[in-house]
CSV table of C-alpha atoms and ligand atoms in Angstrom, one decimal:
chain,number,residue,atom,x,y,z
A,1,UNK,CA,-65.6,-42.3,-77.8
A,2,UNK,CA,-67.2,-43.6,-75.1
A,3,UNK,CA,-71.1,-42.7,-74.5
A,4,UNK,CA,-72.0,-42.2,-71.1
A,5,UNK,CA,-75.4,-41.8,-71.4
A,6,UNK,CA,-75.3,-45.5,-73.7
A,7,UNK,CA,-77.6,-47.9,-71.9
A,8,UNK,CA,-75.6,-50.2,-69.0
A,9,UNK,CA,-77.2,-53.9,-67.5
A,10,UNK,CA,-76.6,-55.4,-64.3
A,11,UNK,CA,-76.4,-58.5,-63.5
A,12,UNK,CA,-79.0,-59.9,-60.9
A,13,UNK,CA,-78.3,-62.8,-58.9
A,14,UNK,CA,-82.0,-63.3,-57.9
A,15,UNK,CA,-83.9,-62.2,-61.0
A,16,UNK,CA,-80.9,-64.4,-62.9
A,17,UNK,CA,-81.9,-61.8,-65.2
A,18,UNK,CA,-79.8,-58.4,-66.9
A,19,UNK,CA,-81.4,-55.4,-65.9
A,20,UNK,CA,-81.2,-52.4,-67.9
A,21,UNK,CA,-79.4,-49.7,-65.2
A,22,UNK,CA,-81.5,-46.5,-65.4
A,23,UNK,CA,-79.1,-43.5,-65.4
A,24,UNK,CA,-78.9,-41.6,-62.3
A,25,UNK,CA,-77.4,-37.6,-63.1
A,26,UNK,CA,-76.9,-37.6,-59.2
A,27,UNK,CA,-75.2,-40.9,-58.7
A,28,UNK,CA,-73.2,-39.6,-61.5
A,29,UNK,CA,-72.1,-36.3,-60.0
A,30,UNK,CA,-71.4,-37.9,-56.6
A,31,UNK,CA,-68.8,-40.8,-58.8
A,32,UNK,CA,-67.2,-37.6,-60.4
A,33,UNK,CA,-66.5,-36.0,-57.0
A,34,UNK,CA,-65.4,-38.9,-55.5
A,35,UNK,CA,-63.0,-39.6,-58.5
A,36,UNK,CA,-61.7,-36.2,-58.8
A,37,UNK,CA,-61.0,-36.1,-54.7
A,38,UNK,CA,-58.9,-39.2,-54.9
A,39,UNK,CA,-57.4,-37.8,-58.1
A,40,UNK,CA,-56.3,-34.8,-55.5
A,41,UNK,CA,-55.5,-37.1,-53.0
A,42,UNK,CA,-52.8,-38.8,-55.5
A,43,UNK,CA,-51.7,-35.9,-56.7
A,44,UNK,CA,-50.7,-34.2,-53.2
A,45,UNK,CA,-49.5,-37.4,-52.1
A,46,UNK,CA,-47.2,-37.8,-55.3
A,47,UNK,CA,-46.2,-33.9,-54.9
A,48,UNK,CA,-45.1,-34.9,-51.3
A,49,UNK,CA,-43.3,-37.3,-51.9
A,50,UNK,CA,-41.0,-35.5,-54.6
A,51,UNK,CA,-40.5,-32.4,-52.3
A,52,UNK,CA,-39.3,-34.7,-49.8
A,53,UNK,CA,-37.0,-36.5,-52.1
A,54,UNK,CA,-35.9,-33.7,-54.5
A,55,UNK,CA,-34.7,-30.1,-54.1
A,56,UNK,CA,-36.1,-27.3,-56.4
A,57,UNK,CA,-33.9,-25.7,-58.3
A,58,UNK,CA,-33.6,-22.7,-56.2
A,59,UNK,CA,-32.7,-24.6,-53.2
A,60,UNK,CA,-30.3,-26.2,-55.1
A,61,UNK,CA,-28.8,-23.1,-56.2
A,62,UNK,CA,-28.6,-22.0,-52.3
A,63,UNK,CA,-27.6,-25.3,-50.9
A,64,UNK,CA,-24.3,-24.9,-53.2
A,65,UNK,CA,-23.7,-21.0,-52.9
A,66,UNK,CA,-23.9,-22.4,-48.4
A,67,UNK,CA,-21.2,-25.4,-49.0
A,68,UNK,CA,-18.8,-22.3,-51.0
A,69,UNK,CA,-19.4,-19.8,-47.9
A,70,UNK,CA,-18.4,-22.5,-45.7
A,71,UNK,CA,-15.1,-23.8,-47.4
A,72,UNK,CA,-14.2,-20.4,-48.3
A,73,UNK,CA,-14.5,-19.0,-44.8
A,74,UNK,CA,-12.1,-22.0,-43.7
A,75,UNK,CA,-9.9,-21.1,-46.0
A,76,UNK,CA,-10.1,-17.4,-45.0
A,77,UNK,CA,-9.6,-18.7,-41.0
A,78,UNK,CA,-6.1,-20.2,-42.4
A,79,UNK,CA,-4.9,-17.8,-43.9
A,80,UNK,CA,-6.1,-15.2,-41.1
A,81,UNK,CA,-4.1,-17.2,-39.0
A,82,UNK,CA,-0.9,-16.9,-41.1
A,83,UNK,CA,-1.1,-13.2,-41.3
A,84,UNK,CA,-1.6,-13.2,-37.0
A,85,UNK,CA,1.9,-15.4,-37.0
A,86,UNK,CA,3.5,-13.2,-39.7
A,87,UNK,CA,2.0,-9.6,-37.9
A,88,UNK,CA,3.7,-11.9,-34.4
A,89,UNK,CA,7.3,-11.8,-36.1
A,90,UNK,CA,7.1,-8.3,-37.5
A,91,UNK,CA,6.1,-7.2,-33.8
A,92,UNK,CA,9.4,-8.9,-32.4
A,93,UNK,CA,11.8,-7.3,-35.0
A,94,UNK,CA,9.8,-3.8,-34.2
A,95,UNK,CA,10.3,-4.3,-30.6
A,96,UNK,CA,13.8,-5.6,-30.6
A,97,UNK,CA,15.2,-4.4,-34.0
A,98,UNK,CA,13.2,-1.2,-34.9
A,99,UNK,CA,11.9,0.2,-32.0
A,100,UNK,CA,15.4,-0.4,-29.7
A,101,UNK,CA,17.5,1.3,-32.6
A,102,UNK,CA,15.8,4.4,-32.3
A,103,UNK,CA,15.4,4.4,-28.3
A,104,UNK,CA,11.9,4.1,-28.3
A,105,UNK,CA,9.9,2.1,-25.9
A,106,UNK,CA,9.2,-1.4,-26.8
A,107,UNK,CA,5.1,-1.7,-27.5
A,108,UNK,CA,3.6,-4.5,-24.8
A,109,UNK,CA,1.8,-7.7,-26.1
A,110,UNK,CA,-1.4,-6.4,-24.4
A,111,UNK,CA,-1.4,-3.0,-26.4
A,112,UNK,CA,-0.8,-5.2,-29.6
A,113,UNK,CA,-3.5,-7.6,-29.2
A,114,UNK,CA,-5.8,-5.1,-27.2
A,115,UNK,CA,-9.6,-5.9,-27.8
A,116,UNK,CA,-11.6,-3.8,-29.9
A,117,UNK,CA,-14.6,-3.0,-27.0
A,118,UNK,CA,-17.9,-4.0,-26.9
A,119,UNK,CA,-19.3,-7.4,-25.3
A,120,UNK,CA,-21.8,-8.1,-27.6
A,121,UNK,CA,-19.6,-7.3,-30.9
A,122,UNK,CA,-20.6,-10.2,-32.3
A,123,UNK,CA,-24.1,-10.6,-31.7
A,124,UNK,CA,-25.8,-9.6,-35.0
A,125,UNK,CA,-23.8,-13.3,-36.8
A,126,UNK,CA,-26.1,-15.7,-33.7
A,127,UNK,CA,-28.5,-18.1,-34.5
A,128,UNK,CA,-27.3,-19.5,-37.9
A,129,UNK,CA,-25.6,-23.3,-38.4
A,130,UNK,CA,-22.3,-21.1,-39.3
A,131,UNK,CA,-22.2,-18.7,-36.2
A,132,UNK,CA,-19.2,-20.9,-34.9
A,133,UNK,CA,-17.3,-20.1,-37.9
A,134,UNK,CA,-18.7,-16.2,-38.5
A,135,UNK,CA,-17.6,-15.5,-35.2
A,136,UNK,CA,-14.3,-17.2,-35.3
A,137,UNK,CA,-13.6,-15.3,-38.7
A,138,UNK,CA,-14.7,-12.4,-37.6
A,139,UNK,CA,-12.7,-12.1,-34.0
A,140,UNK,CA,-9.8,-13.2,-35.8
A,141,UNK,CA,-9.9,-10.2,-38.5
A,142,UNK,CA,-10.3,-7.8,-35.2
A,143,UNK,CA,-7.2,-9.0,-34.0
A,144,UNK,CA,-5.1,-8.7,-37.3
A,145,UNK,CA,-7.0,-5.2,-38.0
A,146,UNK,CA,-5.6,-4.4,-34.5
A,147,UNK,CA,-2.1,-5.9,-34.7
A,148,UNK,CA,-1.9,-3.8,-38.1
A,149,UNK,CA,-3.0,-0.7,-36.8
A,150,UNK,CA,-0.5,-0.9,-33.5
A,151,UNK,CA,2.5,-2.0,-36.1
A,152,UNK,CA,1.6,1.1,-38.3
A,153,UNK,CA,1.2,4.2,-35.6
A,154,UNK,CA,5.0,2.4,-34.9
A,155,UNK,CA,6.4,2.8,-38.2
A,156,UNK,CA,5.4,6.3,-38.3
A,157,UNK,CA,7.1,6.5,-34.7
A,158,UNK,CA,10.4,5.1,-36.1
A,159,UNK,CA,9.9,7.3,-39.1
A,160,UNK,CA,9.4,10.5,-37.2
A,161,UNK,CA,12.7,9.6,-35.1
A,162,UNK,CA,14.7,9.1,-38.1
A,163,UNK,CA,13.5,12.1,-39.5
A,164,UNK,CA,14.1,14.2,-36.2
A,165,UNK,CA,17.6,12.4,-35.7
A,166,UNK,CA,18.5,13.3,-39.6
A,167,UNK,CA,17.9,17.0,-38.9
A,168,UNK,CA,19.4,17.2,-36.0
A,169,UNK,CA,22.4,15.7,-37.2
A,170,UNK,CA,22.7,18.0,-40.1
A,171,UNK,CA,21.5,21.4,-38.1
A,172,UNK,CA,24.0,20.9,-35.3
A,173,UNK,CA,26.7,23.3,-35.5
A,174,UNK,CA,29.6,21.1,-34.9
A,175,UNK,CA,32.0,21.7,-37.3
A,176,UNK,CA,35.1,23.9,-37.1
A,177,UNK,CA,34.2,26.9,-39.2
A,178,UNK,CA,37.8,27.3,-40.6
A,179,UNK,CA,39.3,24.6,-42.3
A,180,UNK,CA,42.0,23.0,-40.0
A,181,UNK,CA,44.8,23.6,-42.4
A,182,UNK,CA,44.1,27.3,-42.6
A,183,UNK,CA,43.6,27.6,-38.9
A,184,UNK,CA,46.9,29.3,-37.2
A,185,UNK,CA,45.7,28.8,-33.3
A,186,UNK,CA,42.5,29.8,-31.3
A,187,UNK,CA,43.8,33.3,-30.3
A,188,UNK,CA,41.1,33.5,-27.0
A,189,UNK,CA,39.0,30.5,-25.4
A,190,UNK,CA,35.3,31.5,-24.2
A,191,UNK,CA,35.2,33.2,-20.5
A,192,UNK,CA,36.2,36.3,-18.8
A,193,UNK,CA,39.8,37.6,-19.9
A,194,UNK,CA,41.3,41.3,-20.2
A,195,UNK,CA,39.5,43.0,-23.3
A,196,UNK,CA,42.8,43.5,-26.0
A,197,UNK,CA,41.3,46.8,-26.7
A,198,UNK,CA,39.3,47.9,-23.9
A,199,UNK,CA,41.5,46.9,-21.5
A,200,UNK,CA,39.1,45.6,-19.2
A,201,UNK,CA,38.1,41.9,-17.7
A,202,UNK,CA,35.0,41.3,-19.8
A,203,UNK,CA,33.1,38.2,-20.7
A,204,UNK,CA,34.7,36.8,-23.8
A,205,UNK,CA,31.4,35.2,-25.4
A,206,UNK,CA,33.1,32.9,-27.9
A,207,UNK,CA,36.4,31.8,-29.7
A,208,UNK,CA,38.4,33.5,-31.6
A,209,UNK,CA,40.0,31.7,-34.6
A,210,UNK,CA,43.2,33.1,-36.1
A,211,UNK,CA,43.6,32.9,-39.6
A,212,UNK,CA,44.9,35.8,-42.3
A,213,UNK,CA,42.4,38.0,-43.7
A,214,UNK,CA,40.1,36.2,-46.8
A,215,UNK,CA,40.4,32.4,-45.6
A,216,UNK,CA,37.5,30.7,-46.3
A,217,UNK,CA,34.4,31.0,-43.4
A,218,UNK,CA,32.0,27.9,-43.4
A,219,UNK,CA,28.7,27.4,-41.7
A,220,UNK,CA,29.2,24.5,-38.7
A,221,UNK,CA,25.8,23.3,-39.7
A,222,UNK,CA,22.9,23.3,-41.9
A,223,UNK,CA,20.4,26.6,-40.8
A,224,UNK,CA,19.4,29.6,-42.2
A,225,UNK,CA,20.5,32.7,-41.9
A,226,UNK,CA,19.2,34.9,-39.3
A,227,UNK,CA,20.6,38.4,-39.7
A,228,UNK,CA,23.6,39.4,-41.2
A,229,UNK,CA,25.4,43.0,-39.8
A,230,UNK,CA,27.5,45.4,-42.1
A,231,UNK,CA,29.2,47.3,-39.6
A,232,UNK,CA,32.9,49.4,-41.4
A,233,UNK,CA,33.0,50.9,-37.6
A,234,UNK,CA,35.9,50.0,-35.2
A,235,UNK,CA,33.1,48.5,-33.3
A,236,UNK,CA,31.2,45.5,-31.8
A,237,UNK,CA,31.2,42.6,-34.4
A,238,UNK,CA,32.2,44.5,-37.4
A,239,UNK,CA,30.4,42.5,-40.5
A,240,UNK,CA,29.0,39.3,-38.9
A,241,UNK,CA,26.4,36.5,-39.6
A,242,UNK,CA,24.1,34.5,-37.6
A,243,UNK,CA,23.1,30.9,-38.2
A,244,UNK,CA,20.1,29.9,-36.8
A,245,UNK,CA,20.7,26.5,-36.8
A,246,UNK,CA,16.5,24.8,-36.2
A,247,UNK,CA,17.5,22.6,-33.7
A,248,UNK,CA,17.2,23.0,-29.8
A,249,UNK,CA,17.1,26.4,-29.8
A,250,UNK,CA,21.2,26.0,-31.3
A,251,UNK,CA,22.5,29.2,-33.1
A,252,UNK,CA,26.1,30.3,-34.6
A,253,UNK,CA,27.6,33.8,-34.9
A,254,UNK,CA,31.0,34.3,-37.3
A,255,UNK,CA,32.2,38.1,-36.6
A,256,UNK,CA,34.9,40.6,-37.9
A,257,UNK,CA,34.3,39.1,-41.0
A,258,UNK,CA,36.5,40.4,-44.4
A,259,UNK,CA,33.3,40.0,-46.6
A,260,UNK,CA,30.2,38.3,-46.1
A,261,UNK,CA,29.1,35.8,-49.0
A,262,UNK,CA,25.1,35.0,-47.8
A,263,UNK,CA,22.2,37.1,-47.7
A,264,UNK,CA,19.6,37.1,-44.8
A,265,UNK,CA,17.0,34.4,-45.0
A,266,UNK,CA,19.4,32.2,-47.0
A,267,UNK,CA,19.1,28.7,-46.3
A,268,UNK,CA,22.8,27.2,-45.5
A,269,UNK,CA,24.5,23.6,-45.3
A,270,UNK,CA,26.9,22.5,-43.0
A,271,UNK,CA,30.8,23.2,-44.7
A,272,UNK,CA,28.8,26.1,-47.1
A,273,UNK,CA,31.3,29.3,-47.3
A,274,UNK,CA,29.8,32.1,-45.7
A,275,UNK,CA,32.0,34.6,-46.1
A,276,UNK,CA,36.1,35.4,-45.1
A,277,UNK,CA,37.8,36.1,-42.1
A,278,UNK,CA,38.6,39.8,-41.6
A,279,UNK,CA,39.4,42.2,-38.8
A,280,UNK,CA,36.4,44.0,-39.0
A,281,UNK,CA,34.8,46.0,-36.0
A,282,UNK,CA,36.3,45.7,-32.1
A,283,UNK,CA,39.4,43.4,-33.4
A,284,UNK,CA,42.9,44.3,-33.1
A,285,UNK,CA,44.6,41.5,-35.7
A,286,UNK,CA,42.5,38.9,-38.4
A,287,UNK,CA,40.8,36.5,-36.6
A,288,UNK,CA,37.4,35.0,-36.8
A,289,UNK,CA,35.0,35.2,-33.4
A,290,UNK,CA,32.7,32.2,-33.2
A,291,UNK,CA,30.1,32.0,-30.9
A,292,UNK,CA,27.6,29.4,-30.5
A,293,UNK,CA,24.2,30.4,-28.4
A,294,UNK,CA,21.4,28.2,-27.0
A,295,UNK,CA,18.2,29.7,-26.8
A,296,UNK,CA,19.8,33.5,-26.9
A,297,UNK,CA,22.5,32.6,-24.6
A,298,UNK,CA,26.0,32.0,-25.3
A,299,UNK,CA,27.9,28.9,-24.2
A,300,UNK,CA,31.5,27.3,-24.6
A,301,UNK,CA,32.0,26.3,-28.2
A,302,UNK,CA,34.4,24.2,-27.6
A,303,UNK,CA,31.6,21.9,-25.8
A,304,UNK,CA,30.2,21.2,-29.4
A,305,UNK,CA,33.0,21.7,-31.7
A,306,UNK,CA,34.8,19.3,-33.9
A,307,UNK,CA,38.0,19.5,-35.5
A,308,UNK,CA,38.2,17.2,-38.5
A,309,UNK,CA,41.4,16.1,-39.9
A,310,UNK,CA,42.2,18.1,-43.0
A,311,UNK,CA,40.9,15.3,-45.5
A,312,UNK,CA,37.8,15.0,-43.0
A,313,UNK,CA,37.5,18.6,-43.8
A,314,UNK,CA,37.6,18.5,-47.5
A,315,UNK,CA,34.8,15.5,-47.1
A,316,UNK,CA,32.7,17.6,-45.2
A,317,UNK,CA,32.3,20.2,-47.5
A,318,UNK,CA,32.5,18.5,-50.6
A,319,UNK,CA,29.5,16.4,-49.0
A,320,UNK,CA,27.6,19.8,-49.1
A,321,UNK,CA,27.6,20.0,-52.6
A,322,UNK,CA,25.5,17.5,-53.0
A,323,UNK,CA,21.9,18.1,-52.9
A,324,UNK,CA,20.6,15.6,-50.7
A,325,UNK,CA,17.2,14.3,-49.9
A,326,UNK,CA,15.5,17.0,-47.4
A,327,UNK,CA,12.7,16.3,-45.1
A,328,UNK,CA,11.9,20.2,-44.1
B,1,ZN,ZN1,36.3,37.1,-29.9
């Protein structure tokens, strides 16, 4: 090892002579501080020069995890743009497909692609390299949100109108409640006529249906049963049943019934034997009075009724004894 304090000569150029160099403890201390200060010096400069040249490790890490972010938000922006053109089809079938089917309005463009509000939606995703993008991604998931939300309220539109137009069609008392090979003639139309009995002009309030006593009585459409009347008097509507039918107010009566084969509260389906025609109460042969009444009053059934042809008939009622999917 070296000996600092060993004695060191100098050369003299005038003398010609070595002289011995006395040490100096304060010379040496200032060397040591200059060395160690350039040392510094070097050793920022070097440190400089690598953080310029080289990343650390973390900004590395984050550099990388940036480059992702960006491809995948391009790739998101494609395929956000696919779902807007496949949300753009699915709005043309609803408007001219769905929605025209079941008579409902056609939904505009501007309602479809209506903004979500708010000018400065978008303002928290400023100030970074990748605003462009954020906000570009982020308009464009507003729209589809949007578009999806318009095209779902529809369905349920659509869905509601089906339903609506399903019930209706099975509640409404259109069918001929005696079969039409059983039916012998409509003995009396609905209007004013000479009461048989009474002998009086009186308002005839529905149809009577000849047929002999015990052929079969069917409901003209899916309801429940209102009230039924037990009535072994020579009056009124001897032993009758009404339908009420759920739909527009729409409700069915069957008098001078023979025998009555529902209870009150029952629910009924469309072709469903009620009962059988009799000559019960105010009724001077077997016949079956039929009345149909809109919101408590009666009309013309003839306005609503159908008479199937005899195999229609028998496909009508078998079609009741199948236990269907019900919405109610
Ligand atoms: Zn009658």
């Amino acid at each position: 090892m070296k000996n600092i304090f060993k004695p060191k000569y100098k050369f003299n150029p005038e003398t010609l002579q070595y002289e011995k160099i006395t040490f100096s403890f304060k010379r040496f201390i200032l060397r040591a501080i200059q060395f160690s200060f350039s040392s510094i010096i070097f050793g920022a400069g070097l440190m400089f020069v690598y953080i310029l040249v080289y990343d650390s490790p973390e900004e590395k890490i984050l550099k990388r995890e940036n480059r992702i972010l960006k491809e995948t938000l391009k790739e998101i922006n494609i395929k956000l743009d696919n779902t807007d053109k496949l949300l753009d089809d699915i709005a043309k079938r609803d408007n001219y497909i769905y929605r025209s089917t079941f008579q409902q309005d056609s939904i505009s463009y501007d309602i479809r692609n209506a903004g979500t509000g708010g000018t400065n939606r978008y303002k928290h995703l400023e100030g970074y390299e990748s605003t462009d993008v954020l906000i570009e991604t982020s308009k464009k998931l507003d729209k589809v949100e949007q578009k999806l939300k318009v095209q779902e309220n529809s369905f349920r539109d659509i869905i509601a109108e089906i339903r609506k137009n399903e019930k209706f069609y099975k509640n409404f008392p259109f069918l001929q409640p005696i079969r039409t090979n059983e039916l012998t003639r409509i003995g009396s139309f609905y209007g004013y006529r000479p009461h048989p009995i009474l002998g009086v002009v009186h308002m005839h309030q529905g149809i009577d249906l000849v047929a002999p006593t015990g052929t079969p009585v069917y409901a003209s459409g899916d309801g429940i049963v209102k009230s039924i009347e037990r009535n072994n008097t020579r009056s009124g509507y001897g032993n009758s049943v009404l339908i009420d039918h759920q739909v527009n107010g729409f409700a069915s009566r069957y008098a001078h019934l023979h025998t009555i084969e529902v209870r009150e509260g029952q629910k009924v389906k469309r072709g469903q034997r009620i009962g059988t025609v009799g000559n019960t109460g105010l009724s001077t042969s077997p016949h079956l009075h039929y009345e149909i009444i809109i919101n408590g009053a009666t009309t013309n059934p003839l306005r609503f009724m159908i008479t199937p042809e005899p195999d229609e008939y028998e496909q009508l009622i078998k079609l009741t004894e199948h236990k269907g999917v019900s919405f109610d």
